[in-house]
Amino acid sequence: MHAPPTGSAAFRGAPSPSRRRGLAATLAATLAATLLAFLPSGPAHADPIEGGGDLGPNVIVFDPSTPGIQGRLDEVFKQQESAQFGSGRYQFLFKPGTYNGLNAQLGFYTSVSGLGLSPDDVSINGDVTVDAGWFNGNATQNFWRSAENLSLNPVNGTNRWAVSQAAPFRRMHVKGGLNLAPDGYGWASGGYIADSKIDGSVGPYSQQQWYTRDSQVGGWQNAVWNMTFSGVEGAPAQSFPDPPYTTLETTPTSREKPFLHLDGDAYKVFVPEKRSDARGVTWDSGAPAGSSIDLDQFYVVKPGATAQTINAALDQGLNLLFTPGVYHVDETIEVNRADTVVLGLGLATIIPDNGVTAMKVADVDGVKLAGFLIDAGPVNSETLLEVGPEGSSADHSANPTTVQDVFIRIGGAGPGKATTSMVVNSDDTIIDHTWVWRADHGDGVGWDTNRADFGVRVNGDDVLATGLFVEHFNKYDVEWYGERGRTIFFQNEKAYDAPNQAAIQNGDTKGYAAYRVDDSVEQHEGWGMGSYCYYNVDPTIQQHNGFQAPVKPGVKFHHLLVVSLGGQGQYERVINDTGGPTSGTSTIPSVVVQFP
């Protein structure tokens, strides 16, 4: 459709009678449309959406006088222990006070959090445990669970947290040691700690890799392939590759994840302030810096809510608090207001229907996305999460958007497809702990069944990733086009299920790099980054390299490694044409300490 010509030759001279009738009809239609715009209509004038309210049936709140706490914890664990792709979602909340003799075992899609402003406001004389008995002592599939904002006095002096990806340990105070391995020291492939204090030593034991940010530890016992620290008091000295410790004194920019807390009897969401050159925890010297938002400023999203209602709440100026559940959306959730908080409890899960993008964020300041899972639907989505529209250029350095504990999954729970999972267009965005995963097991899994070519694409400038886990994409797992990007810790596995060498051929290159910096980029830097291959369908596949980047003075990498898992496929180089090949079945990394 085109607007009617105005001031053009079509309006010169006296109009004919037929034209006068046409003009009259046009003016009448215009007048009618104008009047209609001021008359009450449907959804635009519907009753306002209420903020606040209760937290729904799958948020379970305890205070120290609550009877049967252990029984309720055990009941949920029994249901969720092996429900890797189930629909159950649970959030346990502990009000401030002291709790004795508890062991909160956490299964899939289960989160446990304290409701104080400091972890020490909720003291559990007991444990918050993740182990791997359900999987015969193998912890490599202990995903999608979390612990936050609690203090623990472990019964035997050490708390066990044997997890792999998508299992954050935030704002925790362990008054003892922390064991990151399963009972029996089976395989484990984690993990992430932030804003936490462990008075004793952390024992990774069998953990292949780990990232710890802005924390304090009493010691760190060992390393396997890649242990990375930024802003951690008590971290081991940098010594990569033997042992493979990457240690940065500070984190360049960070802002802790928003969290629910109680102010008297009222629920509020605390939003921590941004820190620069951060080191240590935010809460050790009194109340953390930041501000609280009343719950009545949130639309409390409960199962059954529609995308239309969610968007109407956002348009009304409300934030979003997703309670535990699975949410199908048939239109994109549009986050357009600066400083909007979108917070999930209990790994709330958003599934886009009919190939829509699940969520888009405008190019505005200070949006906080945290604590939810996006699960691709069976109809291909071009993207699943977009931070800023294409061409975003606003300066957000004073108040960046943060993406924290936001996980993306393609397949596993059923067929899912997405061309590019996460696209970051807004400058200065902080990606603080994500796992973007094309499933290698579960339902709806196959080279073309859960097709997903690209994991994360960064177009914005000055984007910082702290704790970037991206795995199994059909082509590039990460592509970076923005200037001055930085990644502190990267963990990757190439797609297991490539049927043959031809399926991954990239022009004249064997395979697609796990992490590619575009040739146009002048400045980029990365620390503590690993890519692994396990081509179990065709173990003869050769992957040329794990990393690809332009050779320029401003493009720098520190502590890179590639690993062939049991000789199932091999890498020829680490980055570009640099670094030795992997070989044999010994699962020994090939490393590059500095590039170039």
PDB file of C-alpha atoms in Angstrom, residues 195-461:
ATOM      1  CA  ASP A 195      29.530 -14.351  44.088  1.00  0.00           C
ATOM      2  CA  SER A 196      30.159 -17.235  46.495  1.00  0.00           C
ATOM      3  CA  LYS A 197      32.391 -17.853  49.472  1.00  0.00           C
ATOM      4  CA  ILE A 198      33.739 -21.329  50.215  1.00  0.00           C
ATOM      5  CA  ASP A 199      35.585 -21.237  53.522  1.00  0.00           C
ATOM      6  CA  GLY A 200      37.379 -24.523  52.871  1.00  0.00           C
ATOM      7  CA  SER A 201      38.887 -25.967  49.716  1.00  0.00           C
ATOM      8  CA  VAL A 202      37.120 -26.679  46.450  1.00  0.00           C
ATOM      9  CA  GLY A 203      37.870 -30.162  45.113  1.00  0.00           C
ATOM     10  CA  PRO A 204      37.077 -30.498  41.390  1.00  0.00           C
ATOM     11  CA  TYR A 205      38.638 -33.991  41.198  1.00  0.00           C
ATOM     12  CA  SER A 206      37.160 -35.436  37.959  1.00  0.00           C
ATOM     13  CA  GLN A 207      35.664 -32.173  36.670  1.00  0.00           C
ATOM     14  CA  GLN A 208      36.942 -31.537  33.159  1.00  0.00           C
ATOM     15  CA  GLN A 209      36.512 -27.754  33.333  1.00  0.00           C
ATOM     16  CA  TRP A 210      35.085 -25.057  35.596  1.00  0.00           C
ATOM     17  CA  TYR A 211      34.656 -21.272  35.726  1.00  0.00           C
ATOM     18  CA  THR A 212      34.545 -19.297  38.974  1.00  0.00           C
ATOM     19  CA  ARG A 213      33.835 -15.555  39.037  1.00  0.00           C
ATOM     20  CA  ASP A 214      33.996 -12.837  41.732  1.00  0.00           C
ATOM     21  CA  SER A 215      34.198 -15.217  44.676  1.00  0.00           C
ATOM     22  CA  GLN A 216      36.405 -16.295  47.571  1.00  0.00           C
ATOM     23  CA  VAL A 217      37.794 -19.793  48.113  1.00  0.00           C
ATOM     24  CA  GLY A 218      39.917 -21.294  50.855  1.00  0.00           C
ATOM     25  CA  GLY A 219      41.844 -23.329  48.306  1.00  0.00           C
ATOM     26  CA  TRP A 220      41.546 -25.189  45.012  1.00  0.00           C
ATOM     27  CA  GLN A 221      42.791 -28.746  44.887  1.00  0.00           C
ATOM     28  CA  ASN A 222      43.374 -29.779  41.264  1.00  0.00           C
ATOM     29  CA  ALA A 223      42.627 -29.251  37.591  1.00  0.00           C
ATOM     30  CA  VAL A 224      41.935 -31.545  34.643  1.00  0.00           C
ATOM     31  CA  TRP A 225      41.729 -29.571  31.363  1.00  0.00           C
ATOM     32  CA  ASN A 226      40.562 -26.004  31.956  1.00  0.00           C
ATOM     33  CA  MET A 227      39.994 -24.223  35.273  1.00  0.00           C
ATOM     34  CA  THR A 228      39.379 -20.489  34.843  1.00  0.00           C
ATOM     35  CA  PHE A 229      39.030 -17.803  37.527  1.00  0.00           C
ATOM     36  CA  SER A 230      38.312 -14.089  37.362  1.00  0.00           C
ATOM     37  CA  GLY A 231      38.070 -11.878  40.421  1.00  0.00           C
ATOM     38  CA  VAL A 232      38.458 -14.816  42.820  1.00  0.00           C
ATOM     39  CA  GLU A 233      40.210 -14.315  46.152  1.00  0.00           C
ATOM     40  CA  GLY A 234      42.230 -17.417  46.977  1.00  0.00           C
ATOM     41  CA  ALA A 235      42.342 -18.674  43.391  1.00  0.00           C
ATOM     42  CA  PRO A 236      45.451 -20.594  42.345  1.00  0.00           C
ATOM     43  CA  ALA A 237      48.138 -18.691  40.484  1.00  0.00           C
ATOM     44  CA  GLN A 238      48.043 -18.703  36.709  1.00  0.00           C
ATOM     45  CA  SER A 239      49.956 -21.716  35.427  1.00  0.00           C
ATOM     46  CA  PHE A 240      48.348 -22.961  32.196  1.00  0.00           C
ATOM     47  CA  PRO A 241      48.920 -25.566  30.847  1.00  0.00           C
ATOM     48  CA  ASP A 242      50.477 -27.427  33.796  1.00  0.00           C
ATOM     49  CA  PRO A 243      48.318 -27.308  35.802  1.00  0.00           C
ATOM     50  CA  PRO A 244      45.752 -25.695  33.470  1.00  0.00           C
ATOM     51  CA  TYR A 245      44.802 -22.685  35.612  1.00  0.00           C
ATOM     52  CA  THR A 246      43.800 -19.409  33.930  1.00  0.00           C
ATOM     53  CA  THR A 247      43.576 -16.689  36.565  1.00  0.00           C
ATOM     54  CA  LEU A 248      42.522 -13.068  36.069  1.00  0.00           C
ATOM     55  CA  GLU A 249      42.792 -10.800  39.107  1.00  0.00           C
ATOM     56  CA  THR A 250      39.489  -9.076  38.354  1.00  0.00           C
ATOM     57  CA  THR A 251      36.430  -9.382  36.134  1.00  0.00           C
ATOM     58  CA  PRO A 252      36.315  -6.371  33.791  1.00  0.00           C
ATOM     59  CA  THR A 253      32.573  -5.750  34.214  1.00  0.00           C
ATOM     60  CA  SER A 254      29.961  -7.705  36.124  1.00  0.00           C
ATOM     61  CA  ARG A 255      26.529  -7.340  37.620  1.00  0.00           C
ATOM     62  CA  GLU A 256      25.114 -10.113  39.741  1.00  0.00           C
ATOM     63  CA  LYS A 257      21.864 -11.838  38.847  1.00  0.00           C
ATOM     64  CA  PRO A 258      18.609 -10.356  40.244  1.00  0.00           C
ATOM     65  CA  PHE A 259      17.044 -12.443  43.004  1.00  0.00           C
ATOM     66  CA  LEU A 260      13.845 -12.717  44.991  1.00  0.00           C
ATOM     67  CA  HIS A 261      13.962 -11.721  48.666  1.00  0.00           C
ATOM     68  CA  LEU A 262      11.674 -10.848  51.562  1.00  0.00           C
ATOM     69  CA  ASP A 263      11.303  -7.384  53.062  1.00  0.00           C
ATOM     70  CA  GLY A 264       9.238  -8.141  56.132  1.00  0.00           C
ATOM     71  CA  ASP A 265       6.393 -10.179  54.655  1.00  0.00           C
ATOM     72  CA  ALA A 266       6.632  -8.607  51.202  1.00  0.00           C
ATOM     73  CA  TYR A 267       8.401 -10.217  48.252  1.00  0.00           C
ATOM     74  CA  LYS A 268      10.764  -8.005  46.302  1.00  0.00           C
ATOM     75  CA  VAL A 269      13.349  -8.543  43.562  1.00  0.00           C
ATOM     76  CA  PHE A 270      16.813  -7.203  44.323  1.00  0.00           C
ATOM     77  CA  VAL A 271      18.779  -5.882  41.354  1.00  0.00           C
ATOM     78  CA  PRO A 272      22.518  -5.605  42.113  1.00  0.00           C
ATOM     79  CA  GLU A 273      24.583  -2.720  40.773  1.00  0.00           C
ATOM     80  CA  LYS A 274      27.147  -3.053  38.017  1.00  0.00           C
ATOM     81  CA  ARG A 275      30.744  -3.454  39.152  1.00  0.00           C
ATOM     82  CA  SER A 276      33.926  -2.659  37.265  1.00  0.00           C
ATOM     83  CA  ASP A 277      37.169  -4.582  37.849  1.00  0.00           C
ATOM     84  CA  ALA A 278      35.290  -6.724  40.341  1.00  0.00           C
ATOM     85  CA  ARG A 279      36.937  -9.028  42.848  1.00  0.00           C
ATOM     86  CA  GLY A 280      35.387 -11.033  45.674  1.00  0.00           C
ATOM     87  CA  VAL A 281      31.750 -11.312  46.741  1.00  0.00           C
ATOM     88  CA  THR A 282      29.228  -8.475  46.816  1.00  0.00           C
ATOM     89  CA  TRP A 283      27.709  -9.288  50.221  1.00  0.00           C
ATOM     90  CA  ASP A 284      30.553  -9.780  52.708  1.00  0.00           C
ATOM     91  CA  SER A 285      30.506  -6.228  54.099  1.00  0.00           C
ATOM     92  CA  GLY A 286      26.798  -5.750  54.710  1.00  0.00           C
ATOM     93  CA  ALA A 287      23.943  -5.271  52.307  1.00  0.00           C
ATOM     94  CA  PRO A 288      24.984  -5.478  48.654  1.00  0.00           C
ATOM     95  CA  ALA A 289      24.824  -2.395  46.447  1.00  0.00           C
ATOM     96  CA  GLY A 290      21.682  -2.204  44.363  1.00  0.00           C
ATOM     97  CA  SER A 291      17.948  -1.636  44.653  1.00  0.00           C
ATOM     98  CA  SER A 292      14.781  -3.615  45.213  1.00  0.00           C
ATOM     99  CA  ILE A 293      11.655  -3.701  43.074  1.00  0.00           C
ATOM    100  CA  ASP A 294       8.291  -4.456  44.701  1.00  0.00           C
ATOM    101  CA  LEU A 295       6.571  -7.595  43.473  1.00  0.00           C
ATOM    102  CA  ASP A 296       3.542  -5.580  42.405  1.00  0.00           C
ATOM    103  CA  GLN A 297       5.770  -4.151  39.681  1.00  0.00           C
ATOM    104  CA  PHE A 298       6.003  -7.671  38.205  1.00  0.00           C
ATOM    105  CA  TYR A 299       3.514  -9.662  36.207  1.00  0.00           C
ATOM    106  CA  VAL A 300       3.777 -13.019  37.979  1.00  0.00           C
ATOM    107  CA  VAL A 301       3.568 -15.399  35.025  1.00  0.00           C
ATOM    108  CA  LYS A 302       1.902 -18.740  35.758  1.00  0.00           C
ATOM    109  CA  PRO A 303       1.314 -21.812  33.592  1.00  0.00           C
ATOM    110  CA  GLY A 304      -1.379 -21.129  31.029  1.00  0.00           C
ATOM    111  CA  ALA A 305      -0.353 -17.514  30.445  1.00  0.00           C
ATOM    112  CA  THR A 306      -0.348 -16.489  26.790  1.00  0.00           C
ATOM    113  CA  ALA A 307       2.206 -14.474  24.865  1.00  0.00           C
ATOM    114  CA  GLN A 308      -0.481 -11.857  24.296  1.00  0.00           C
ATOM    115  CA  THR A 309      -0.987 -11.366  28.030  1.00  0.00           C
ATOM    116  CA  ILE A 310       2.756 -11.373  28.695  1.00  0.00           C
ATOM    117  CA  ASN A 311       3.291  -8.684  26.056  1.00  0.00           C
ATOM    118  CA  ALA A 312       0.363  -6.634  27.346  1.00  0.00           C
ATOM    119  CA  ALA A 313       1.967  -6.712  30.813  1.00  0.00           C
ATOM    120  CA  LEU A 314       5.279  -5.552  29.353  1.00  0.00           C
ATOM    121  CA  ASP A 315       3.526  -2.788  27.403  1.00  0.00           C
ATOM    122  CA  GLN A 316       1.918  -1.709  30.646  1.00  0.00           C
ATOM    123  CA  GLY A 317       5.374  -1.246  32.190  1.00  0.00           C
ATOM    124  CA  LEU A 318       5.495  -4.383  34.323  1.00  0.00           C
ATOM    125  CA  ASN A 319       8.516  -6.637  34.740  1.00  0.00           C
ATOM    126  CA  LEU A 320       8.135 -10.417  34.390  1.00  0.00           C
ATOM    127  CA  LEU A 321       8.552 -13.126  37.033  1.00  0.00           C
ATOM    128  CA  PHE A 322       8.075 -16.543  35.436  1.00  0.00           C
ATOM    129  CA  THR A 323       7.011 -19.120  38.021  1.00  0.00           C
ATOM    130  CA  PRO A 324       8.096 -22.741  37.443  1.00  0.00           C
ATOM    131  CA  GLY A 325       6.353 -24.214  34.421  1.00  0.00           C
ATOM    132  CA  VAL A 326       6.442 -24.732  30.666  1.00  0.00           C
ATOM    133  CA  TYR A 327       5.131 -21.848  28.547  1.00  0.00           C
ATOM    134  CA  HIS A 328       4.197 -22.103  24.872  1.00  0.00           C
ATOM    135  CA  VAL A 329       4.248 -18.765  23.057  1.00  0.00           C
ATOM    136  CA  ASP A 330       2.754 -18.224  19.602  1.00  0.00           C
ATOM    137  CA  GLU A 331       4.169 -14.738  19.249  1.00  0.00           C
ATOM    138  CA  THR A 332       7.475 -13.201  20.273  1.00  0.00           C
ATOM    139  CA  ILE A 333       7.839 -11.840  23.795  1.00  0.00           C
ATOM    140  CA  GLU A 334       8.889  -8.222  23.163  1.00  0.00           C
ATOM    141  CA  VAL A 335      10.962  -6.537  25.881  1.00  0.00           C
ATOM    142  CA  ASN A 336      11.051  -2.869  24.850  1.00  0.00           C
ATOM    143  CA  ARG A 337      11.446  -0.867  28.080  1.00  0.00           C
ATOM    144  CA  ALA A 338      14.812   0.020  29.585  1.00  0.00           C
ATOM    145  CA  ASP A 339      15.666  -1.680  32.897  1.00  0.00           C
ATOM    146  CA  THR A 340      13.010  -4.381  32.505  1.00  0.00           C
ATOM    147  CA  VAL A 341      13.685  -7.486  34.614  1.00  0.00           C
ATOM    148  CA  VAL A 342      12.682 -10.894  33.226  1.00  0.00           C
ATOM    149  CA  LEU A 343      13.381 -13.427  35.976  1.00  0.00           C
ATOM    150  CA  GLY A 344      12.578 -17.134  35.983  1.00  0.00           C
ATOM    151  CA  LEU A 345      12.109 -19.438  38.958  1.00  0.00           C
ATOM    152  CA  GLY A 346      12.653 -23.201  38.859  1.00  0.00           C
ATOM    153  CA  LEU A 347      14.029 -23.222  35.293  1.00  0.00           C
ATOM    154  CA  ALA A 348      10.795 -21.863  33.813  1.00  0.00           C
ATOM    155  CA  THR A 349      10.783 -22.929  30.159  1.00  0.00           C
ATOM    156  CA  ILE A 350       9.602 -20.991  27.102  1.00  0.00           C
ATOM    157  CA  ILE A 351       8.776 -22.897  23.895  1.00  0.00           C
ATOM    158  CA  PRO A 352       8.133 -20.896  20.707  1.00  0.00           C
ATOM    159  CA  ASP A 353       5.349 -22.266  18.515  1.00  0.00           C
ATOM    160  CA  ASN A 354       5.052 -21.998  14.727  1.00  0.00           C
ATOM    161  CA  GLY A 355       8.663 -20.898  14.236  1.00  0.00           C
ATOM    162  CA  VAL A 356       8.497 -17.570  16.063  1.00  0.00           C
ATOM    163  CA  THR A 357      11.441 -16.098  17.982  1.00  0.00           C
ATOM    164  CA  ALA A 358      10.846 -16.736  21.680  1.00  0.00           C
ATOM    165  CA  MET A 359      12.097 -13.356  22.938  1.00  0.00           C
ATOM    166  CA  LYS A 360      13.433 -10.094  21.544  1.00  0.00           C
ATOM    167  CA  VAL A 361      14.961  -7.210  23.488  1.00  0.00           C
ATOM    168  CA  ALA A 362      14.993  -3.647  22.141  1.00  0.00           C
ATOM    169  CA  ASP A 363      18.219  -1.625  21.939  1.00  0.00           C
ATOM    170  CA  VAL A 364      17.650  -0.072  25.373  1.00  0.00           C
ATOM    171  CA  ASP A 365      19.629   0.208  28.601  1.00  0.00           C
ATOM    172  CA  GLY A 366      19.800  -2.219  31.440  1.00  0.00           C
ATOM    173  CA  VAL A 367      17.471  -5.110  30.616  1.00  0.00           C
ATOM    174  CA  LYS A 368      18.074  -8.103  32.905  1.00  0.00           C
ATOM    175  CA  LEU A 369      17.259 -11.575  31.583  1.00  0.00           C
ATOM    176  CA  ALA A 370      17.881 -14.318  34.126  1.00  0.00           C
ATOM    177  CA  GLY A 371      17.044 -17.835  35.175  1.00  0.00           C
ATOM    178  CA  PHE A 372      15.012 -19.449  32.390  1.00  0.00           C
ATOM    179  CA  LEU A 373      15.265 -21.985  29.585  1.00  0.00           C
ATOM    180  CA  ILE A 374      14.248 -21.508  25.961  1.00  0.00           C
ATOM    181  CA  ASP A 375      13.385 -24.802  24.257  1.00  0.00           C
ATOM    182  CA  ALA A 376      13.138 -24.791  20.447  1.00  0.00           C
ATOM    183  CA  GLY A 377       9.851 -25.898  18.913  1.00  0.00           C
ATOM    184  CA  PRO A 378       9.413 -28.418  16.066  1.00  0.00           C
ATOM    185  CA  VAL A 379       8.944 -25.673  13.427  1.00  0.00           C
ATOM    186  CA  ASN A 380      12.261 -23.984  12.655  1.00  0.00           C
ATOM    187  CA  SER A 381      12.816 -20.602  14.311  1.00  0.00           C
ATOM    188  CA  GLU A 382      15.284 -18.294  12.586  1.00  0.00           C
ATOM    189  CA  THR A 383      16.384 -17.194  16.073  1.00  0.00           C
ATOM    190  CA  LEU A 384      15.344 -18.069  19.619  1.00  0.00           C
ATOM    191  CA  LEU A 385      16.686 -15.052  21.546  1.00  0.00           C
ATOM    192  CA  GLU A 386      17.644 -11.663  20.105  1.00  0.00           C
ATOM    193  CA  VAL A 387      19.265  -8.990  22.271  1.00  0.00           C
ATOM    194  CA  GLY A 388      18.809  -5.782  20.289  1.00  0.00           C
ATOM    195  CA  PRO A 389      17.534  -5.561  16.709  1.00  0.00           C
ATOM    196  CA  GLU A 390      19.834  -5.725  13.712  1.00  0.00           C
ATOM    197  CA  GLY A 391      21.827  -2.516  13.405  1.00  0.00           C
ATOM    198  CA  SER A 392      21.730  -1.655  17.127  1.00  0.00           C
ATOM    199  CA  SER A 393      24.253   1.058  17.940  1.00  0.00           C
ATOM    200  CA  ALA A 394      23.314   2.761  21.232  1.00  0.00           C
ATOM    201  CA  ASP A 395      25.979   3.066  23.942  1.00  0.00           C
ATOM    202  CA  HIS A 396      24.992   0.950  26.960  1.00  0.00           C
ATOM    203  CA  SER A 397      28.358   0.981  28.736  1.00  0.00           C
ATOM    204  CA  ALA A 398      26.942   2.707  31.839  1.00  0.00           C
ATOM    205  CA  ASN A 399      23.986   0.313  32.091  1.00  0.00           C
ATOM    206  CA  PRO A 400      24.402  -2.826  29.984  1.00  0.00           C
ATOM    207  CA  THR A 401      21.865  -5.549  29.327  1.00  0.00           C
ATOM    208  CA  THR A 402      22.717  -8.802  31.117  1.00  0.00           C
ATOM    209  CA  VAL A 403      21.865 -12.371  30.096  1.00  0.00           C
ATOM    210  CA  GLN A 404      22.413 -14.652  33.119  1.00  0.00           C
ATOM    211  CA  ASP A 405      21.584 -18.322  33.588  1.00  0.00           C
ATOM    212  CA  VAL A 406      19.554 -18.166  30.374  1.00  0.00           C
ATOM    213  CA  PHE A 407      19.832 -21.565  28.725  1.00  0.00           C
ATOM    214  CA  ILE A 408      18.822 -22.589  25.212  1.00  0.00           C
ATOM    215  CA  ARG A 409      18.079 -26.116  24.034  1.00  0.00           C
ATOM    216  CA  ILE A 410      17.377 -27.549  20.593  1.00  0.00           C
ATOM    217  CA  GLY A 411      16.012 -31.088  20.755  1.00  0.00           C
ATOM    218  CA  GLY A 412      16.228 -33.590  23.587  1.00  0.00           C
ATOM    219  CA  ALA A 413      12.747 -33.055  24.963  1.00  0.00           C
ATOM    220  CA  GLY A 414      11.395 -33.597  21.432  1.00  0.00           C
ATOM    221  CA  PRO A 415      12.127 -32.359  17.922  1.00  0.00           C
ATOM    222  CA  GLY A 416      13.320 -28.770  17.811  1.00  0.00           C
ATOM    223  CA  LYS A 417      14.950 -26.600  15.151  1.00  0.00           C
ATOM    224  CA  ALA A 418      16.519 -23.136  15.048  1.00  0.00           C
ATOM    225  CA  THR A 419      18.877 -21.581  12.525  1.00  0.00           C
ATOM    226  CA  THR A 420      20.718 -19.367  15.061  1.00  0.00           C
ATOM    227  CA  SER A 421      19.931 -19.772  18.740  1.00  0.00           C
ATOM    228  CA  MET A 422      21.123 -16.508  20.304  1.00  0.00           C
ATOM    229  CA  VAL A 423      21.923 -13.263  18.503  1.00  0.00           C
ATOM    230  CA  VAL A 424      23.430 -10.331  20.404  1.00  0.00           C
ATOM    231  CA  ASN A 425      23.188  -7.037  18.524  1.00  0.00           C
ATOM    232  CA  SER A 426      23.221  -4.544  21.419  1.00  0.00           C
ATOM    233  CA  ASP A 427      26.594  -3.061  22.361  1.00  0.00           C
ATOM    234  CA  ASP A 428      28.039  -3.672  25.845  1.00  0.00           C
ATOM    235  CA  THR A 429      25.850  -6.719  26.579  1.00  0.00           C
ATOM    236  CA  ILE A 430      27.118  -9.064  29.308  1.00  0.00           C
ATOM    237  CA  ILE A 431      26.471 -12.769  28.745  1.00  0.00           C
ATOM    238  CA  ASP A 432      27.085 -14.175  32.216  1.00  0.00           C
ATOM    239  CA  HIS A 433      26.737 -17.941  32.183  1.00  0.00           C
ATOM    240  CA  THR A 434      24.757 -19.549  29.414  1.00  0.00           C
ATOM    241  CA  TRP A 435      24.549 -23.061  28.022  1.00  0.00           C
ATOM    242  CA  VAL A 436      23.376 -23.092  24.424  1.00  0.00           C
ATOM    243  CA  TRP A 437      22.924 -26.744  23.507  1.00  0.00           C
ATOM    244  CA  ARG A 438      21.920 -28.644  20.430  1.00  0.00           C
ATOM    245  CA  ALA A 439      20.986 -31.945  22.050  1.00  0.00           C
ATOM    246  CA  ASP A 440      23.183 -34.989  21.494  1.00  0.00           C
ATOM    247  CA  HIS A 441      20.802 -37.339  23.337  1.00  0.00           C
ATOM    248  CA  GLY A 442      17.133 -37.596  24.254  1.00  0.00           C
ATOM    249  CA  ASP A 443      14.146 -37.465  21.891  1.00  0.00           C
ATOM    250  CA  GLY A 444      14.109 -35.702  18.536  1.00  0.00           C
ATOM    251  CA  VAL A 445      17.857 -35.982  18.018  1.00  0.00           C
ATOM    252  CA  GLY A 446      19.556 -36.457  14.652  1.00  0.00           C
ATOM    253  CA  TRP A 447      21.830 -34.580  12.259  1.00  0.00           C
ATOM    254  CA  ASP A 448      18.837 -33.060  10.480  1.00  0.00           C
ATOM    255  CA  THR A 449      16.097 -33.837  13.022  1.00  0.00           C
ATOM    256  CA  ASN A 450      17.195 -31.127  15.477  1.00  0.00           C
ATOM    257  CA  ARG A 451      19.008 -29.068  12.901  1.00  0.00           C
ATOM    258  CA  ALA A 452      20.635 -25.934  14.317  1.00  0.00           C
ATOM    259  CA  ASP A 453      23.448 -24.418  12.285  1.00  0.00           C
ATOM    260  CA  PHE A 454      24.697 -21.692  14.640  1.00  0.00           C
ATOM    261  CA  GLY A 455      24.746 -21.348  18.417  1.00  0.00           C
ATOM    262  CA  VAL A 456      25.657 -17.771  19.397  1.00  0.00           C
ATOM    263  CA  ARG A 457      26.260 -14.869  17.024  1.00  0.00           C
ATOM    264  CA  VAL A 458      27.587 -11.563  18.419  1.00  0.00           C
ATOM    265  CA  ASN A 459      27.222  -8.474  16.245  1.00  0.00           C
ATOM    266  CA  GLY A 460      27.350  -5.844  19.009  1.00  0.00           C
ATOM    267  CA  ASP A 461      30.532  -4.067  20.060  1.00  0.00           C
TER     268      ASP A 461
END
